[in-house]
mmCIF file of C-alpha atoms in Angstrom:
data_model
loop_
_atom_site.group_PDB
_atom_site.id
_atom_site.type_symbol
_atom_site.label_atom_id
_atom_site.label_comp_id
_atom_site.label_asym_id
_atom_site.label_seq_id
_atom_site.Cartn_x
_atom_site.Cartn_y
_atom_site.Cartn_z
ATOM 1 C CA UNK A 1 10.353 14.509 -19.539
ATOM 2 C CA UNK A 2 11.144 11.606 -22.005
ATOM 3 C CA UNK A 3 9.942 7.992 -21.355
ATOM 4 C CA UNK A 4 13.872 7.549 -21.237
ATOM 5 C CA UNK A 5 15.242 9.477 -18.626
ATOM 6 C CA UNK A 6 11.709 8.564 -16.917
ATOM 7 C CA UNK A 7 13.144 4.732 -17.339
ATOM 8 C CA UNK A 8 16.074 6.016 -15.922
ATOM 9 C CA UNK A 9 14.661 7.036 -12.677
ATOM 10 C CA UNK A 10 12.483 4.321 -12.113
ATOM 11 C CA UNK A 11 15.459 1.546 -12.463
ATOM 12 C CA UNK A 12 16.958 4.247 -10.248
ATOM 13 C CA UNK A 13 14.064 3.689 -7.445
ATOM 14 C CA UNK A 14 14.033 -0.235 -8.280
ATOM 15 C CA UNK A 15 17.688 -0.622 -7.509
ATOM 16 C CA UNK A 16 17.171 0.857 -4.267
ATOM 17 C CA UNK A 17 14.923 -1.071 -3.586
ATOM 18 C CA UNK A 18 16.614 -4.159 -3.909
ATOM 19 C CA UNK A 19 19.510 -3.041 -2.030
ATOM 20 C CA UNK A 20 17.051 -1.933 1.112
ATOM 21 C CA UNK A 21 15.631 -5.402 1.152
ATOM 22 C CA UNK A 22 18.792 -7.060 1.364
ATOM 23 C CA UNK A 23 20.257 -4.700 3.607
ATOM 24 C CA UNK A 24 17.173 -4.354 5.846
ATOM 25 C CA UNK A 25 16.779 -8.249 5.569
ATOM 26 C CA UNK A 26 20.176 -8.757 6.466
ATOM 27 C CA UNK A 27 19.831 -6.174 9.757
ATOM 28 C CA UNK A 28 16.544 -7.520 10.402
ATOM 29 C CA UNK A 29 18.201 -11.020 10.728
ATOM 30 C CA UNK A 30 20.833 -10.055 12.841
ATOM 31 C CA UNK A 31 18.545 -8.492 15.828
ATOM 32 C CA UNK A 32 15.651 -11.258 15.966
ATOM 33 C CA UNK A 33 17.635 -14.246 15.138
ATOM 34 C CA UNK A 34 14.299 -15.996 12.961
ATOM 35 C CA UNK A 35 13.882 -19.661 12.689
ATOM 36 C CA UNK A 36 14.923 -20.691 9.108
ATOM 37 C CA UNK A 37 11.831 -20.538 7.248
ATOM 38 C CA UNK A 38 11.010 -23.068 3.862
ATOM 39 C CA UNK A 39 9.507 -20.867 1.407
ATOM 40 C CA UNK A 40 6.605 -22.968 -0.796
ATOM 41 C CA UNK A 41 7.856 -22.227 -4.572
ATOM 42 C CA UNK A 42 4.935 -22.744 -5.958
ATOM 43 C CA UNK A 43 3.525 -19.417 -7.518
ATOM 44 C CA UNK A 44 4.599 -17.545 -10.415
ATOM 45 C CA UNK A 45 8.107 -16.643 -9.179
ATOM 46 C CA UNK A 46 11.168 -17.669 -7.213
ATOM 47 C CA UNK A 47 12.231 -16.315 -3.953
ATOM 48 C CA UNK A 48 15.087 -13.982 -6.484
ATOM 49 C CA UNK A 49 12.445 -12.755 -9.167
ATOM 50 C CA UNK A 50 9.520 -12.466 -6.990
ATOM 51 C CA UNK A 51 11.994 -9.920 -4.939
ATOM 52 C CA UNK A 52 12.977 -8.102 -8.214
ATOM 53 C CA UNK A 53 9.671 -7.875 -9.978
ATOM 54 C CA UNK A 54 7.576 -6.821 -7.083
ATOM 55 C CA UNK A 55 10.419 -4.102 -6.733
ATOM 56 C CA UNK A 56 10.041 -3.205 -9.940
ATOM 57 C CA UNK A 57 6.385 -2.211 -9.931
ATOM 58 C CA UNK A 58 6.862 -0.756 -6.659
ATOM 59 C CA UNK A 59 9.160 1.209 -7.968
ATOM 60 C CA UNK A 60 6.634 1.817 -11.158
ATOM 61 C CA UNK A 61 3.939 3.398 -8.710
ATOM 62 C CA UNK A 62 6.483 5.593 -6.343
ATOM 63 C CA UNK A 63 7.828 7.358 -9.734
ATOM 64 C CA UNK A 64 4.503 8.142 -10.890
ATOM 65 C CA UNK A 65 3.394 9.449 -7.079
ATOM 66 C CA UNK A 66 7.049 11.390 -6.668
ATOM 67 C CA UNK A 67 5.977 12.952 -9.925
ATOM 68 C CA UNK A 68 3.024 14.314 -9.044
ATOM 69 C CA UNK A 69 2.956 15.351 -5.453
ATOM 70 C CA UNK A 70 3.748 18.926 -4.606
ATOM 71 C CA UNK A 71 4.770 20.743 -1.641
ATOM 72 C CA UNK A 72 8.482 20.965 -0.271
ATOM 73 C CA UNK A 73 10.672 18.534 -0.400
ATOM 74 C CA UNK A 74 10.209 16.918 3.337
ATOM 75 C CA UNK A 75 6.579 17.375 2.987
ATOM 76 C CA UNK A 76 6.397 15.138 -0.460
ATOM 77 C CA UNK A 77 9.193 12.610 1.351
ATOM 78 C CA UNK A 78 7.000 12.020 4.090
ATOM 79 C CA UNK A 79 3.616 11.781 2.456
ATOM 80 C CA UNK A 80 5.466 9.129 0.005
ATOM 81 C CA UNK A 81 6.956 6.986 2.780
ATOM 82 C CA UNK A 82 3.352 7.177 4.718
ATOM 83 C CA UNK A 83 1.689 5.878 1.569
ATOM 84 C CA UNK A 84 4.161 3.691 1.185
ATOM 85 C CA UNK A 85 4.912 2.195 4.314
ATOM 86 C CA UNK A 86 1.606 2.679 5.791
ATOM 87 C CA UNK A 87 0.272 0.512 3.225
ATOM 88 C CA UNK A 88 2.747 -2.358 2.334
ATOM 89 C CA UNK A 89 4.054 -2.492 6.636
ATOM 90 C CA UNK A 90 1.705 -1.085 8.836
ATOM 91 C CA UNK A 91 -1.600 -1.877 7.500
ATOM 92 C CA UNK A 92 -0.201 -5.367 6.191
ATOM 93 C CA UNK A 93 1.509 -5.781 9.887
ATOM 94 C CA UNK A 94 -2.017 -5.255 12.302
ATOM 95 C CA UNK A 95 -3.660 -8.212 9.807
ATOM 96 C CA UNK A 96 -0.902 -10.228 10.321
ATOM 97 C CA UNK A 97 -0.752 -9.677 14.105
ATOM 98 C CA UNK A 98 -4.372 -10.594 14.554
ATOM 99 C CA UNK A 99 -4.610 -13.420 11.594
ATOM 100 C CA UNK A 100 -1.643 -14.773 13.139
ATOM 101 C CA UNK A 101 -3.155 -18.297 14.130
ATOM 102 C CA UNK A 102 -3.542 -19.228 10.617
ATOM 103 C CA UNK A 103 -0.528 -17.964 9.468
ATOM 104 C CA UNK A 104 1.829 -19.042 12.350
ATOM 105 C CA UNK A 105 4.337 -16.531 12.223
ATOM 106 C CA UNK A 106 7.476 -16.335 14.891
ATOM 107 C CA UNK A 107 7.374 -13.419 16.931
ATOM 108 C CA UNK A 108 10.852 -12.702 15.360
ATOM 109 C CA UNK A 109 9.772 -13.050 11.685
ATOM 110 C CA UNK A 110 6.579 -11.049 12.923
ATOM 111 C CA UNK A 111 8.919 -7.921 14.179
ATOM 112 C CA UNK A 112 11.429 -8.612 11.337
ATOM 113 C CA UNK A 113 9.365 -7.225 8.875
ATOM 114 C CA UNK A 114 8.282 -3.856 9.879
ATOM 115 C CA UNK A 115 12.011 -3.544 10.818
ATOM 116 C CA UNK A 116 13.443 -4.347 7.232
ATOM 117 C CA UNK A 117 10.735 -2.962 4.911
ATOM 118 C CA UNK A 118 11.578 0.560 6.882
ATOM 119 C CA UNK A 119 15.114 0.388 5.426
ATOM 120 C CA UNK A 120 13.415 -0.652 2.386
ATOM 121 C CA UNK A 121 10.826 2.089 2.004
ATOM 122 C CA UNK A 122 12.561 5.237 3.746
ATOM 123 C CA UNK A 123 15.888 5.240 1.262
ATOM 124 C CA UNK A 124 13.856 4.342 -2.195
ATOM 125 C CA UNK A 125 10.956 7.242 -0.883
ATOM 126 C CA UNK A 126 13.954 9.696 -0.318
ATOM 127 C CA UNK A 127 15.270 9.148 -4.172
ATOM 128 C CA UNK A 128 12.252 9.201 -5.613
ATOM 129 C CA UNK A 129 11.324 12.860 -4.398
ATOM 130 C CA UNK A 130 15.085 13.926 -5.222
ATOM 131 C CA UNK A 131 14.438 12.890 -8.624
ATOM 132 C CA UNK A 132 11.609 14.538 -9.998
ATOM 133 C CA UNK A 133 10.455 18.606 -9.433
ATOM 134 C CA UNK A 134 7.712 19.494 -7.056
ATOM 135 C CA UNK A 135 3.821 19.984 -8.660
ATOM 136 C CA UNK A 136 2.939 23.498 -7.990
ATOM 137 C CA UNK A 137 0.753 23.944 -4.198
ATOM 138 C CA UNK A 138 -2.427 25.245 -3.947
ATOM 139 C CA UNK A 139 -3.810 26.913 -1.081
ATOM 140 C CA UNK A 140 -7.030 25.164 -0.704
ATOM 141 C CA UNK A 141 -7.885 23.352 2.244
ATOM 142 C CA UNK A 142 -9.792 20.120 2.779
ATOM 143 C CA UNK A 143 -13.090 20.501 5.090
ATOM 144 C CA UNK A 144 -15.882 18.218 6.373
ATOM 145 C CA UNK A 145 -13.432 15.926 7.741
ATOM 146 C CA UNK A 146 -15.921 14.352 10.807
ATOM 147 C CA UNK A 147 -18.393 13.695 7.944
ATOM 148 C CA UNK A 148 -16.250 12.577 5.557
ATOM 149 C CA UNK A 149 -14.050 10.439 8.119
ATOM 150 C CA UNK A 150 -17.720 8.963 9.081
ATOM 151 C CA UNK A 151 -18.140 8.323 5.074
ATOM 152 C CA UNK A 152 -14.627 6.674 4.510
ATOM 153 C CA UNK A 153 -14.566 4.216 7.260
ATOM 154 C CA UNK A 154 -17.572 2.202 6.395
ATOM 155 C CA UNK A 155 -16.773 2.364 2.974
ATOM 156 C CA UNK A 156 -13.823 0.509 3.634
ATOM 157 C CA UNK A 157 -15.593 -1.895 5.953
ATOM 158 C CA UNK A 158 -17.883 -2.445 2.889
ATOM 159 C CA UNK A 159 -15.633 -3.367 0.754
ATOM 160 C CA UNK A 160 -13.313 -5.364 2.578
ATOM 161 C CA UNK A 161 -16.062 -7.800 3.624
ATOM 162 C CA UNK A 162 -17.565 -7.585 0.246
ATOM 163 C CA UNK A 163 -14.288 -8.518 -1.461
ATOM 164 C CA UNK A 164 -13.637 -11.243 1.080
ATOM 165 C CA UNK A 165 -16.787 -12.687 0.628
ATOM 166 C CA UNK A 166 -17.334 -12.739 -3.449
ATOM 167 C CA UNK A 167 -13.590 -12.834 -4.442
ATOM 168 C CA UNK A 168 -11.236 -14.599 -1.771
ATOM 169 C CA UNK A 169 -14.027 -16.796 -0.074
ATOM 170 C CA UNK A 170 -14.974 -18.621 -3.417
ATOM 171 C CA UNK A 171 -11.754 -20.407 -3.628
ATOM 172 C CA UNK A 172 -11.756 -23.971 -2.305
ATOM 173 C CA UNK A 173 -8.266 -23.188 -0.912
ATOM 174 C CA UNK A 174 -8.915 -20.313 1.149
ATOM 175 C CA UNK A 175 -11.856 -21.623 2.629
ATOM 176 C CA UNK A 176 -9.615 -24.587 3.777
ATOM 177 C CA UNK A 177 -6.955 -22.174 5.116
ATOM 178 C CA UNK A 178 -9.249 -20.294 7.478
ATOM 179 C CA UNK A 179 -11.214 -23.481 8.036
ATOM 180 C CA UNK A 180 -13.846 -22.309 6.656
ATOM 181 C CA UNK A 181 -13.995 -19.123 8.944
ATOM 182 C CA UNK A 182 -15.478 -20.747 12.118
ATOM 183 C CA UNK A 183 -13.023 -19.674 14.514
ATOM 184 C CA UNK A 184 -13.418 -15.736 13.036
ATOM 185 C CA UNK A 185 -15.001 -13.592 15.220
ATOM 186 C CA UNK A 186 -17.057 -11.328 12.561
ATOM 187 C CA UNK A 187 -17.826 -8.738 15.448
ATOM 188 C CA UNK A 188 -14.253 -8.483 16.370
ATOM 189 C CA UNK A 189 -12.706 -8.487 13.090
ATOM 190 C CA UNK A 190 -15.156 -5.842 12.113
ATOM 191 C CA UNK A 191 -14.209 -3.546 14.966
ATOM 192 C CA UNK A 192 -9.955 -4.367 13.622
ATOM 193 C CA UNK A 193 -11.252 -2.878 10.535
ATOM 194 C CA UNK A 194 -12.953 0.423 12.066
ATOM 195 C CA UNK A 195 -9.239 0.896 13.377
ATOM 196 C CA UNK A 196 -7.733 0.422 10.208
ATOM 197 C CA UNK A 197 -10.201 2.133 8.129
ATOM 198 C CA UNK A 198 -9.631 5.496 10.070
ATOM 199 C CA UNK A 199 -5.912 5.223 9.160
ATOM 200 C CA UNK A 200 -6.933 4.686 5.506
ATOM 201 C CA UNK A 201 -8.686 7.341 6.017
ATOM 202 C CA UNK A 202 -6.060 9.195 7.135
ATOM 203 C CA UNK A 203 -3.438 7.848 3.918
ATOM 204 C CA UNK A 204 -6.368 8.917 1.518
ATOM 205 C CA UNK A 205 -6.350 12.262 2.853
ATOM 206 C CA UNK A 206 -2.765 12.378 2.001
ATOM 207 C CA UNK A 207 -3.929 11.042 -1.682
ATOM 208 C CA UNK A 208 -6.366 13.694 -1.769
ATOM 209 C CA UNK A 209 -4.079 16.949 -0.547
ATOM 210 C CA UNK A 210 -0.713 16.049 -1.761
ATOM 211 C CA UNK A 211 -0.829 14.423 -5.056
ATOM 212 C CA UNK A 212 -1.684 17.470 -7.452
ATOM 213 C CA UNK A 213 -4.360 17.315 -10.734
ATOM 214 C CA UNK A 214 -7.585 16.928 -11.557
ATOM 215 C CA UNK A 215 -9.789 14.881 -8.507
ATOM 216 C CA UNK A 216 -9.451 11.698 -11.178
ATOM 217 C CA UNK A 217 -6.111 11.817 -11.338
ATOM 218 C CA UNK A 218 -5.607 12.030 -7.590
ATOM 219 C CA UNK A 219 -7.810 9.267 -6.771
ATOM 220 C CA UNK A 220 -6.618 7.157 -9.681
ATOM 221 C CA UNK A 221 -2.541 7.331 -8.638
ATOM 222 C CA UNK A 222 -4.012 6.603 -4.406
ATOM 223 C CA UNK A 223 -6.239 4.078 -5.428
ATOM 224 C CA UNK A 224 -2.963 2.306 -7.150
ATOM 225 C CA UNK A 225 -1.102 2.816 -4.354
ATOM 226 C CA UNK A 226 -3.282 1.182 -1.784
ATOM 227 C CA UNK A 227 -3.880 -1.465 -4.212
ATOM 228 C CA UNK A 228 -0.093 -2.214 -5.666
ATOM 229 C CA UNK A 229 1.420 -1.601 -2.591
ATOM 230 C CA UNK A 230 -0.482 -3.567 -0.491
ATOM 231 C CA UNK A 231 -1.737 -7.010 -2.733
ATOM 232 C CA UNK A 232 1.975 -7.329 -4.507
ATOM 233 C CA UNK A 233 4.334 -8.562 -2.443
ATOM 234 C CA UNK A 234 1.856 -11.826 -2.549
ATOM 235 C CA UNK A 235 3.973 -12.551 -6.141
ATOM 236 C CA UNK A 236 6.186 -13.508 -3.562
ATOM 237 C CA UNK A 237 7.398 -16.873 -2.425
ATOM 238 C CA UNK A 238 5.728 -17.733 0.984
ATOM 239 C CA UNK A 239 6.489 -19.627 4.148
ATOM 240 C CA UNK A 240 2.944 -19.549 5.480
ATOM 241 C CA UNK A 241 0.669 -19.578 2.796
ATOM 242 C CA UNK A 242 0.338 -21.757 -0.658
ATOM 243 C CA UNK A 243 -0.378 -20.001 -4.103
ATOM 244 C CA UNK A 244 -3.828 -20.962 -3.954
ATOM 245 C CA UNK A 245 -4.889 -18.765 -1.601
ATOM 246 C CA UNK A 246 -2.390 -15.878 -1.828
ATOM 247 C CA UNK A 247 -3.273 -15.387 -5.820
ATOM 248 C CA UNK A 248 -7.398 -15.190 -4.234
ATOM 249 C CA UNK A 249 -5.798 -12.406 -1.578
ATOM 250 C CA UNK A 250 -3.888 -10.747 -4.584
ATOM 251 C CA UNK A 251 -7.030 -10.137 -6.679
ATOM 252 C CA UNK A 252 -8.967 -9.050 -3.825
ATOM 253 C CA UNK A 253 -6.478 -6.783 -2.596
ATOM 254 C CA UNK A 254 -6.201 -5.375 -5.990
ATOM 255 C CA UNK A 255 -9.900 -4.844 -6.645
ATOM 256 C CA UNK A 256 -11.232 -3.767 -3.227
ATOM 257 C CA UNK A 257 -8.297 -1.471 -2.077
ATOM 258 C CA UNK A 258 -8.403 0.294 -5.489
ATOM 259 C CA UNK A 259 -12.206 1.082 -5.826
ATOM 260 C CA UNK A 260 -11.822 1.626 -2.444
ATOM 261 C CA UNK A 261 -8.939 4.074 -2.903
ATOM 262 C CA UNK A 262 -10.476 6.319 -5.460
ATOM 263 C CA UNK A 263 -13.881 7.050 -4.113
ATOM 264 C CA UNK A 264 -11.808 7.730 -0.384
ATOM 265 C CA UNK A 265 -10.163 10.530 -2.514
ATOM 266 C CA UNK A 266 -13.130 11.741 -4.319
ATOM 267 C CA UNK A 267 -14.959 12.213 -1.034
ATOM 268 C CA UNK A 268 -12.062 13.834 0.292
ATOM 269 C CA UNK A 269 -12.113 16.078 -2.616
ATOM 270 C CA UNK A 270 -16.450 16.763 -2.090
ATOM 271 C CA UNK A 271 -17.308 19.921 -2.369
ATOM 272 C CA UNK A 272 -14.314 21.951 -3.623
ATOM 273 C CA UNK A 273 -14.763 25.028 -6.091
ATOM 274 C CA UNK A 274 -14.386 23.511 -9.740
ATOM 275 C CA UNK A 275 -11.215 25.429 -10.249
ATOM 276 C CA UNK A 276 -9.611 22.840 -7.738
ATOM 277 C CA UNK A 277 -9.704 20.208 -10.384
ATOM 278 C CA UNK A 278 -7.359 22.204 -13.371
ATOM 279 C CA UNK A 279 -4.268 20.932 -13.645
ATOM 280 C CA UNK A 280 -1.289 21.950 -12.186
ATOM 281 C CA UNK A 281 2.158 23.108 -13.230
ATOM 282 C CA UNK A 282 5.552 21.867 -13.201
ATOM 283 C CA UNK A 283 7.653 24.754 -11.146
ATOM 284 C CA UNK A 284 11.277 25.348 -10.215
ATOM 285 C CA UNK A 285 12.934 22.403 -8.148
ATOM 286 C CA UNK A 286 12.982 22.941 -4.706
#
């Protein structure tokens, strides 16, 4: 495929993006009724090109996923939207539930987002597996999950404390934001992150079984997902928290969820024949 038509597709997927988001904003709007919110300008972009540009790389990392999973159509559309929306909604949405006396979000705004980002995500995922041929399946079959389940969990634990700790917690501002952490119950927000490290587990499996290639490539293209999807949308304009901390979360985000990411895969991936990691082909559309 030329980088052209690839171009093509991707402003394709970008494009529906930005009509979900104003469409899913709009609907979103119209059910909870949210108090106005003042968004602090004070990062990189405005409320307009933080939108567009964090659609645009979204859009970047869903082409090169919809080009490389395999399996029938419904099976690659809903492996796409749970990487997808599991990442940038759900994952995003249980933090944001339980950090919520720091970030002092409205009920409404609170249920507002899962609501819009699914008209968002479900209509851009949809495209993006219409445009581009299914990778050939395989029929191997992923074992050792209690293990490897047991493996993946506290290595995400691991890292999100680590990256919290020698990434987000050295900035002045973030410290200042969570008041310096004393009202965070380490036990308890340890035990949130066993919960959410079994569904990681569970969206890495995905990365693992239905993105084809070599192991590398696999856990390279879910390792971007969990991190792009995920750290991103902090380009955005906020109404809850300055630049100063939000560009700490972003490269945190970034770091952790992507080392995290790959080695989830390549565990995933332990103990396959070698043959398992040739390439696949491109076959007939579905």
């Amino acid at each position: 495929m030329s980088a052209f038509i690839f171009s093509l597709k991707i402003l394709a997927i970008w494009a529906t993006l930005m009509a979900g988001q104003m469409i899913g904003g709009m609907l979103g709007s119209a059910l909870f009724h949210p108090p106005e919110m003042v968004l602090l300008n004070d990062g990189p972009f405005g409320v307009f090109d933080g939108i567009a540009v964090t659609a645009f790389l979204d859009a970047i990392v869903l082409a090169l996923l919809a080009a490389n999973t395999r399996g029938r159509v419904f099976l690659r559309g809903a492996s796409l939207f749970a990487l997808y929306y599991g990442v940038q909604t759900l994952l995003s949405f249980i933090e944001a539930v339980y950090f919520n006396d720091y970030l002092k979000l409205s009920p409404a705004i609170l249920w507002l987002i899962p609501v819009s980002n699914l008209l968002k995500c479900l209509p851009a995922c949809i495209l993006a597996v219409l445009l581009w041929k299914p990778r050939e399946a395989d029929d191997l079959h992923l074992s050792g999950h209690i293990w490897k389940v047991a493996a993946i969990i506290p290595l995400y634990i691991a890292f999100y404390f680590s990256a919290g700790f020698l990434i987000a917690w050295q900035g002045a501002d973030v410290r200042a934001y969570y008041e310096q952490g004393m009202n965070i119950d380490q036990g308890e927000l340890a035990l949130l992150q066993v919960g959410r490290g079994l569904i990681w587990a569970g969206l890495a499996w995905i990365g693992a079984r239905q993105i084809s290639g070599r192991t590398r490539t696999r856990a390279a293209l879910t390792g971007l997902a969990f991190a792009a999807f995920m750290s991103l949308q902090l380009l955005m304009p906020s109404s809850f928290m300055p630049w100063g901390v939000r560009s700490f979360h972003l490269v945190e985000v970034f770091v952790s969820n992507f080392l995290f990411g790959f080695l989830a895969v390549c565990i995933w991936r332990a103990g396959l024949p070698r043959k398992s990691d040739l390439p696949v082909s491109d076959v007939q559309p579905a």
